[in-house]
Amino acid sequence: MRKAIIGAVLVVMAGLLVGAQEEIVAGFIYVGPIGDLGWTYAHDYARRLVDEEFDWLTTMYVESVAEGQEGAIIDRLVAQGCNVIFTTSFGFMDGTIEAAARHPDVIFGHCSGFKRAPNSMSYMADFYQVYYLNGLMAGALTETGKVGYVGAFPIPELKRHINAFTIGVKEVNPEAEVHVRWIYSWYDPGAAKEATEALIAEGCDVFAFTEDSPTVIQVAAEHALPSFAHYSPMLEFAPEYVVSGQLVHWEAIYRDFLLKVHQGIYTTTNLQHVDYWWTLPQGAVELGADFGVAINPVWEDELKAYVIQHPVFGDISVYDLVFIRLSQFADPGITFDPFQGPLYDRKGNLVVPEGMWLSYESLITMEWAVDGVVGPWPGEPEG
Amino acid sequence: MRRLGPLAFERRLTPSRPAVLGVSLLAILAALGTMSIIFAAYGVPPLRAYAVIIKGTLGTRFGLMEVLRRTIPLLLCGVGLVLAFRSKFWNIGAEGQLLAGAVAAAGVALFTDLPPPLLLPAMFGAGFLAGAIWGMVPALLKVRLGVNDVISTLMLNYVMIYIVEWLIHGPWKGPTMRGFAYTDTFPRAAWLPLIPRSMVHWPTLAVGVGAAILVALLLSRTRLGYELRVSGESPDAAHYAGISFLKVSLVVMFLSGGLAGLAGVGEVAGIHHKLLPPIQISLGYGYTAIIVAWLARGSPLAAVVTALLFGFIFAAGDEMKVTLQMPFQVVGVFSGLILFFLIGVELLMYWRVRFLPKGEGWTGKAGS
């Protein structure tokens, strides 16, 4: 017992000593304003959480940094004493890698890119599994057989999400289609409103989207149509009509990484192969219209009443199917993936053969459109 | 002469140089004074704020380099606009002309096989031509069809913005960018050299200073410069003197657009090394340059000073965001205040204020 106490005291003291050497000043560089209710807001929310959680951590942030300016901002942050710097836009990738070479004593993390260095890791919290779960519900709720999707830019990330969403829709409603409109902006409530109304005119009656405002939800609610939230808790904008959605927990990644830097596990020399690609199992993303509300209770009965003949689970309600899939995703020994074969693109080509899953590489470079997607798809492979 | 209580106001035709300098400095001081209130309200002691800003911009080598880096596009666009404004051609289109230059430079960098020593000069040449052509369109529209130059130059900015968007989402989208909307990275030979340990692409800076000197000589020492000034100050006189309005407008916009095009070349070849979304390429340099040119009061050499002033404001904004941890809106407030006061004191330059109690001053000694 006494030994245990002495041991514990020693461990605590050692921890304090290491902690004293490992004071971390982390700088966060954002591409947008922290009040955007989307991407930048989510990163900043996570920054504040970890800042409060760890007493050996102080944080700084710089918002609305244009691409190409990150190099100068990084130099200024280093001059302010930052020893860990996170850059949170794809366009900051080259500038971050160059800065990592300029500042070999500083640790870097770049979000959503693919380049790394001995002192620069990459990280991403991805939603494709959650989109698939949203798709299951959307497929059950559409009466016209047309689900609307308002997309920001036709880039692989969105194509992956729309494809996963469509795979979910078709799993419970094989005849349904997903109609896509692009607005070419991450934040443009005006364009999002127009796109939603155009989709309503086409006959769509359930909506999902990628845009940093609750516009699609609000427009759909004006027509008494259900929708799925994107990125931030948006339940309050239409409590009767938001069914579910995707939520991000960047703090899961920041907490893990900063703790490992603090403990000396990650250093300025061993990050070349450190790539966080965190999804449901690691808690980096969550299914829901609000934190802790996976499915809006208003829609529970309708989802429970929609029973399908499932090839694996037999007669099952979509409500139950969502939670079975959710537990499969949360299982570290992942037993199911939305992109498992056989999968055909919308031109009829077999993309994923029976029994195969897509590799990480294929997921992050996805350009094809899965069968069931309707509408323009810039960059779609020929043939 | 007008009176307000004991004060008398006299109109000046042209403000004297000391008056311009003195009053401008006064305006900047007044802006800094007003900004102090905002700093204090935000919880930062004003003196500390100014100490931080000065140290982070003028007080270190890094800070000075940042001021220079931000000055480059403002100088090139600003000198071009001074030229246009001298001939009373209201070119609001430097932003689009800058982007045109960036597009042309990217095209040369990505899709030609020129040997390395020729590549950068070709990019500058193509960028100048693209900006010049984009600038000459509104000149033709104005002279031939009477289309308002403010509207046409402004609208062509949006046309060019969408051309860039289309290029990076469509035909020029880079296969190595994993589907993101960028062109591929330029080959190394198309990167501008930098001043060591800085991000200042010095060739563009040298071109900018050279352009300011050449435009100053053009305006003061050449026949073309004379024609240009006359058609700006008195179109009727120019017409009777046989000066071709078409020729003057085309030449002015060729040069003005071309210089903005060079600024675009510098941004993509010196900083980004690829073509990217237009709002990230330029940060509104083409619009800020309007103020640079306006404050330079028709002098290309003064544009060097005013471009440096705005280079300082941009760099000071970064320093405020990083070191003082202020929100980005405060940066806009800061530059807005300086502008507001600089333009607000215009009046003081053209009106001489004198203390004249009632009963005096009507003797004519003031020269009214």
Short mmCIF file of N, CA and C in Angstrom, two decimals, chain A residues 108-210:
data_model
loop_
_atom_site.label_atom_id
_atom_site.label_comp_id
_atom_site.label_asym_id
_atom_site.label_seq_id
_atom_site.Cartn_x
_atom_site.Cartn_y
_atom_site.Cartn_z
N PHE A 108 3.30 20.68 -36.74
CA PHE A 108 2.18 21.17 -37.53
C PHE A 108 1.13 20.09 -37.75
N GLY A 109 -0.10 20.52 -37.94
CA GLY A 109 -1.16 19.62 -38.35
C GLY A 109 -1.95 20.30 -39.45
N HIS A 110 -2.13 19.62 -40.57
CA HIS A 110 -2.91 20.21 -41.66
C HIS A 110 -4.17 19.39 -41.89
N CYS A 111 -5.31 20.10 -41.92
CA CYS A 111 -6.59 19.44 -42.01
C CYS A 111 -7.05 19.31 -43.45
N SER A 112 -7.48 18.14 -43.85
CA SER A 112 -8.16 17.83 -45.11
C SER A 112 -7.23 17.70 -46.31
N GLY A 113 -5.93 17.65 -46.09
CA GLY A 113 -5.02 17.47 -47.22
C GLY A 113 -4.33 16.11 -47.18
N PHE A 114 -3.27 15.97 -47.96
CA PHE A 114 -2.61 14.66 -48.05
C PHE A 114 -1.10 14.75 -47.98
N LYS A 115 -0.55 15.97 -47.77
CA LYS A 115 0.91 16.06 -47.69
C LYS A 115 1.34 16.12 -46.22
N ARG A 116 2.45 15.44 -45.93
CA ARG A 116 2.97 15.42 -44.57
C ARG A 116 4.48 15.66 -44.58
N ALA A 117 5.05 15.84 -43.38
CA ALA A 117 6.49 16.04 -43.22
C ALA A 117 6.85 15.45 -41.87
N PRO A 118 8.15 15.31 -41.57
CA PRO A 118 8.52 14.74 -40.27
C PRO A 118 7.89 15.50 -39.10
N ASN A 119 7.63 16.79 -39.27
CA ASN A 119 7.00 17.56 -38.20
C ASN A 119 5.62 18.09 -38.60
N SER A 120 4.99 17.44 -39.56
CA SER A 120 3.66 17.88 -39.96
C SER A 120 2.75 16.71 -40.29
N MET A 121 1.69 16.55 -39.50
CA MET A 121 0.75 15.45 -39.73
C MET A 121 -0.49 15.96 -40.48
N SER A 122 -1.35 15.04 -40.88
CA SER A 122 -2.58 15.45 -41.54
C SER A 122 -3.76 14.83 -40.80
N TYR A 123 -4.92 15.50 -40.86
CA TYR A 123 -6.07 14.97 -40.14
C TYR A 123 -7.37 15.36 -40.80
N MET A 124 -8.38 14.52 -40.59
CA MET A 124 -9.69 14.76 -41.17
C MET A 124 -10.73 13.97 -40.39
N ALA A 125 -11.88 14.59 -40.14
CA ALA A 125 -13.02 13.87 -39.57
C ALA A 125 -14.02 13.70 -40.70
N ASP A 126 -14.31 12.46 -41.08
CA ASP A 126 -15.16 12.29 -42.26
C ASP A 126 -16.53 11.72 -41.94
N PHE A 127 -17.48 12.16 -42.77
CA PHE A 127 -18.89 11.92 -42.53
C PHE A 127 -19.52 10.82 -43.37
N TYR A 128 -18.75 10.12 -44.23
CA TYR A 128 -19.48 9.35 -45.23
C TYR A 128 -20.38 8.29 -44.61
N GLN A 129 -19.97 7.72 -43.46
CA GLN A 129 -20.83 6.72 -42.81
C GLN A 129 -22.13 7.36 -42.31
N VAL A 130 -22.01 8.59 -41.79
CA VAL A 130 -23.18 9.28 -41.26
C VAL A 130 -24.13 9.65 -42.40
N TYR A 131 -23.53 10.05 -43.53
CA TYR A 131 -24.37 10.36 -44.69
C TYR A 131 -25.18 9.14 -45.11
N TYR A 132 -24.52 7.98 -45.07
CA TYR A 132 -25.23 6.75 -45.43
C TYR A 132 -26.42 6.54 -44.49
N LEU A 133 -26.22 6.76 -43.18
CA LEU A 133 -27.32 6.59 -42.21
C LEU A 133 -28.44 7.59 -42.49
N ASN A 134 -28.08 8.84 -42.81
CA ASN A 134 -29.09 9.83 -43.19
C ASN A 134 -29.85 9.37 -44.43
N GLY A 135 -29.10 8.75 -45.35
CA GLY A 135 -29.72 8.26 -46.59
C GLY A 135 -30.77 7.21 -46.31
N LEU A 136 -30.49 6.30 -45.36
CA LEU A 136 -31.49 5.28 -45.00
C LEU A 136 -32.80 5.95 -44.61
N MET A 137 -32.71 6.98 -43.77
CA MET A 137 -33.91 7.66 -43.28
C MET A 137 -34.59 8.43 -44.41
N ALA A 138 -33.77 9.11 -45.24
CA ALA A 138 -34.35 9.89 -46.35
C ALA A 138 -35.11 8.96 -47.31
N GLY A 139 -34.53 7.79 -47.55
CA GLY A 139 -35.18 6.83 -48.45
C GLY A 139 -36.53 6.40 -47.91
N ALA A 140 -36.64 6.29 -46.59
CA ALA A 140 -37.90 5.87 -45.98
C ALA A 140 -38.93 6.99 -46.01
N LEU A 141 -38.47 8.23 -45.97
CA LEU A 141 -39.40 9.35 -45.81
C LEU A 141 -39.92 9.93 -47.12
N THR A 142 -39.23 9.66 -48.23
CA THR A 142 -39.68 10.26 -49.48
C THR A 142 -40.93 9.56 -50.00
N GLU A 143 -41.90 10.39 -50.40
CA GLU A 143 -43.11 9.83 -50.98
C GLU A 143 -43.07 9.92 -52.49
N THR A 144 -42.38 10.94 -53.00
CA THR A 144 -42.29 11.09 -54.46
C THR A 144 -41.19 10.23 -55.05
N GLY A 145 -40.33 9.67 -54.19
CA GLY A 145 -39.20 8.89 -54.70
C GLY A 145 -38.06 9.78 -55.18
N LYS A 146 -38.13 11.08 -54.86
CA LYS A 146 -37.05 12.00 -55.25
C LYS A 146 -36.54 12.72 -54.00
N VAL A 147 -35.25 12.52 -53.71
CA VAL A 147 -34.62 13.17 -52.57
C VAL A 147 -33.72 14.27 -53.13
N GLY A 148 -33.77 15.45 -52.54
CA GLY A 148 -32.98 16.57 -53.05
C GLY A 148 -31.67 16.74 -52.28
N TYR A 149 -30.60 17.12 -53.01
CA TYR A 149 -29.32 17.36 -52.35
C TYR A 149 -28.72 18.66 -52.89
N VAL A 150 -28.46 19.61 -52.00
CA VAL A 150 -27.82 20.87 -52.39
C VAL A 150 -26.34 20.77 -52.01
N GLY A 151 -25.47 20.77 -53.01
CA GLY A 151 -24.04 20.59 -52.77
C GLY A 151 -23.26 21.87 -52.98
N ALA A 152 -22.16 22.03 -52.25
CA ALA A 152 -21.33 23.23 -52.37
C ALA A 152 -20.49 23.16 -53.65
N PHE A 153 -19.51 22.27 -53.67
CA PHE A 153 -18.62 22.14 -54.83
C PHE A 153 -18.53 20.67 -55.24
N PRO A 154 -18.43 20.40 -56.55
CA PRO A 154 -18.28 19.01 -56.99
C PRO A 154 -16.86 18.50 -56.79
N ILE A 155 -16.47 18.29 -55.56
CA ILE A 155 -15.14 17.79 -55.24
C ILE A 155 -15.29 16.39 -54.65
N PRO A 156 -14.21 15.60 -54.59
CA PRO A 156 -14.32 14.21 -54.13
C PRO A 156 -15.00 14.06 -52.77
N GLU A 157 -14.73 14.98 -51.84
CA GLU A 157 -15.33 14.87 -50.52
C GLU A 157 -16.86 14.85 -50.62
N LEU A 158 -17.43 15.78 -51.39
CA LEU A 158 -18.89 15.83 -51.50
C LEU A 158 -19.42 14.66 -52.33
N LYS A 159 -18.66 14.28 -53.35
CA LYS A 159 -19.10 13.15 -54.18
C LYS A 159 -19.18 11.89 -53.33
N ARG A 160 -18.18 11.71 -52.46
CA ARG A 160 -18.18 10.56 -51.55
C ARG A 160 -19.41 10.62 -50.65
N HIS A 161 -19.71 11.80 -50.12
CA HIS A 161 -20.84 11.93 -49.19
C HIS A 161 -22.17 11.71 -49.91
N ILE A 162 -22.31 12.30 -51.09
CA ILE A 162 -23.58 12.14 -51.83
C ILE A 162 -23.75 10.68 -52.26
N ASN A 163 -22.67 10.05 -52.68
CA ASN A 163 -22.75 8.63 -53.05
C ASN A 163 -23.16 7.77 -51.85
N ALA A 164 -22.54 8.02 -50.69
CA ALA A 164 -22.88 7.23 -49.50
C ALA A 164 -24.34 7.45 -49.12
N PHE A 165 -24.77 8.71 -49.21
CA PHE A 165 -26.15 9.08 -48.92
C PHE A 165 -27.10 8.32 -49.87
N THR A 166 -26.75 8.32 -51.16
CA THR A 166 -27.58 7.66 -52.17
C THR A 166 -27.63 6.15 -51.94
N ILE A 167 -26.49 5.57 -51.55
CA ILE A 167 -26.46 4.12 -51.26
C ILE A 167 -27.45 3.81 -50.13
N GLY A 168 -27.49 4.69 -49.12
CA GLY A 168 -28.46 4.51 -48.03
C GLY A 168 -29.89 4.60 -48.52
N VAL A 169 -30.16 5.63 -49.34
CA VAL A 169 -31.51 5.83 -49.87
C VAL A 169 -31.96 4.58 -50.62
N LYS A 170 -31.09 4.09 -51.51
CA LYS A 170 -31.47 2.95 -52.37
C LYS A 170 -31.61 1.65 -51.58
N GLU A 171 -30.90 1.56 -50.44
CA GLU A 171 -30.95 0.32 -49.67
C GLU A 171 -32.37 0.08 -49.14
N VAL A 172 -33.07 1.16 -48.78
CA VAL A 172 -34.41 1.00 -48.23
C VAL A 172 -35.49 1.31 -49.25
N ASN A 173 -35.10 1.92 -50.37
CA ASN A 173 -36.08 2.37 -51.35
C ASN A 173 -35.45 2.29 -52.74
N PRO A 174 -35.35 1.08 -53.30
CA PRO A 174 -34.56 0.86 -54.52
C PRO A 174 -35.00 1.72 -55.71
N GLU A 175 -36.23 2.20 -55.71
CA GLU A 175 -36.70 2.98 -56.86
C GLU A 175 -36.34 4.47 -56.73
N ALA A 176 -35.91 4.90 -55.55
CA ALA A 176 -35.73 6.34 -55.31
C ALA A 176 -34.49 6.89 -56.01
N GLU A 177 -34.52 8.21 -56.23
CA GLU A 177 -33.39 8.91 -56.86
C GLU A 177 -32.93 10.04 -55.94
N VAL A 178 -31.66 10.45 -56.11
CA VAL A 178 -31.18 11.63 -55.39
C VAL A 178 -30.83 12.69 -56.43
N HIS A 179 -31.57 13.80 -56.40
CA HIS A 179 -31.36 14.89 -57.35
C HIS A 179 -30.40 15.92 -56.76
N VAL A 180 -29.34 16.24 -57.52
CA VAL A 180 -28.26 17.07 -56.98
C VAL A 180 -28.24 18.43 -57.67
N ARG A 181 -28.03 19.49 -56.89
CA ARG A 181 -27.78 20.84 -57.43
C ARG A 181 -26.52 21.37 -56.77
N TRP A 182 -25.64 21.99 -57.56
CA TRP A 182 -24.40 22.58 -57.02
C TRP A 182 -24.55 24.10 -56.92
N ILE A 183 -24.06 24.69 -55.85
CA ILE A 183 -24.15 26.16 -55.74
C ILE A 183 -22.78 26.83 -55.81
N TYR A 184 -21.71 26.07 -55.91
CA TYR A 184 -20.35 26.61 -56.05
C TYR A 184 -20.00 27.64 -54.98
N SER A 185 -20.34 27.33 -53.75
CA SER A 185 -19.93 28.18 -52.64
C SER A 185 -20.10 27.38 -51.36
N TRP A 186 -19.24 27.63 -50.38
CA TRP A 186 -19.41 26.97 -49.08
C TRP A 186 -20.46 27.69 -48.25
N TYR A 187 -20.65 28.97 -48.56
CA TYR A 187 -21.62 29.74 -47.79
C TYR A 187 -22.34 30.69 -48.73
N ASP A 188 -23.56 30.41 -49.05
CA ASP A 188 -24.34 31.29 -49.93
C ASP A 188 -25.83 31.00 -49.73
N PRO A 189 -26.42 31.60 -48.69
CA PRO A 189 -27.83 31.32 -48.39
C PRO A 189 -28.75 31.60 -49.58
N GLY A 190 -28.43 32.64 -50.36
CA GLY A 190 -29.27 32.97 -51.51
C GLY A 190 -29.30 31.84 -52.52
N ALA A 191 -28.11 31.36 -52.87
CA ALA A 191 -28.03 30.28 -53.85
C ALA A 191 -28.63 28.99 -53.30
N ALA A 192 -28.45 28.75 -51.99
CA ALA A 192 -29.01 27.54 -51.38
C ALA A 192 -30.53 27.56 -51.43
N LYS A 193 -31.09 28.75 -51.24
CA LYS A 193 -32.55 28.89 -51.29
C LYS A 193 -33.06 28.60 -52.70
N GLU A 194 -32.41 29.21 -53.69
CA GLU A 194 -32.81 28.97 -55.08
C GLU A 194 -32.73 27.50 -55.44
N ALA A 195 -31.61 26.87 -55.04
CA ALA A 195 -31.41 25.46 -55.39
C ALA A 195 -32.49 24.60 -54.74
N THR A 196 -32.81 24.88 -53.47
CA THR A 196 -33.82 24.09 -52.78
C THR A 196 -35.18 24.24 -53.46
N GLU A 197 -35.50 25.48 -53.85
CA GLU A 197 -36.81 25.67 -54.48
C GLU A 197 -36.87 25.02 -55.85
N ALA A 198 -35.74 25.03 -56.56
CA ALA A 198 -35.71 24.34 -57.85
C ALA A 198 -35.93 22.84 -57.65
N LEU A 199 -35.32 22.29 -56.60
CA LEU A 199 -35.47 20.85 -56.34
C LEU A 199 -36.91 20.52 -55.93
N ILE A 200 -37.52 21.44 -55.17
CA ILE A 200 -38.92 21.23 -54.79
C ILE A 200 -39.79 21.21 -56.05
N ALA A 201 -39.47 22.13 -56.97
CA ALA A 201 -40.24 22.19 -58.23
C ALA A 201 -40.07 20.90 -59.03
N GLU A 202 -38.91 20.24 -58.89
CA GLU A 202 -38.68 18.96 -59.59
C GLU A 202 -39.41 17.81 -58.92
N GLY A 203 -39.97 18.05 -57.74
CA GLY A 203 -40.72 16.99 -57.06
C GLY A 203 -40.00 16.38 -55.86
N CYS A 204 -38.85 16.92 -55.48
CA CYS A 204 -38.14 16.38 -54.32
C CYS A 204 -38.92 16.71 -53.04
N ASP A 205 -38.91 15.79 -52.08
CA ASP A 205 -39.67 16.05 -50.86
C ASP A 205 -38.91 15.74 -49.58
N VAL A 206 -37.60 15.43 -49.69
CA VAL A 206 -36.72 15.26 -48.52
C VAL A 206 -35.38 15.87 -48.92
N PHE A 207 -34.68 16.54 -47.97
CA PHE A 207 -33.49 17.30 -48.36
C PHE A 207 -32.29 17.04 -47.46
N ALA A 208 -31.14 16.98 -48.12
CA ALA A 208 -29.86 17.00 -47.40
C ALA A 208 -28.97 17.98 -48.15
N PHE A 209 -27.87 18.41 -47.52
CA PHE A 209 -27.07 19.45 -48.17
C PHE A 209 -25.68 19.56 -47.56
N THR A 210 -24.82 20.29 -48.29
CA THR A 210 -23.51 20.70 -47.78
C THR A 210 -23.40 22.19 -48.03
#
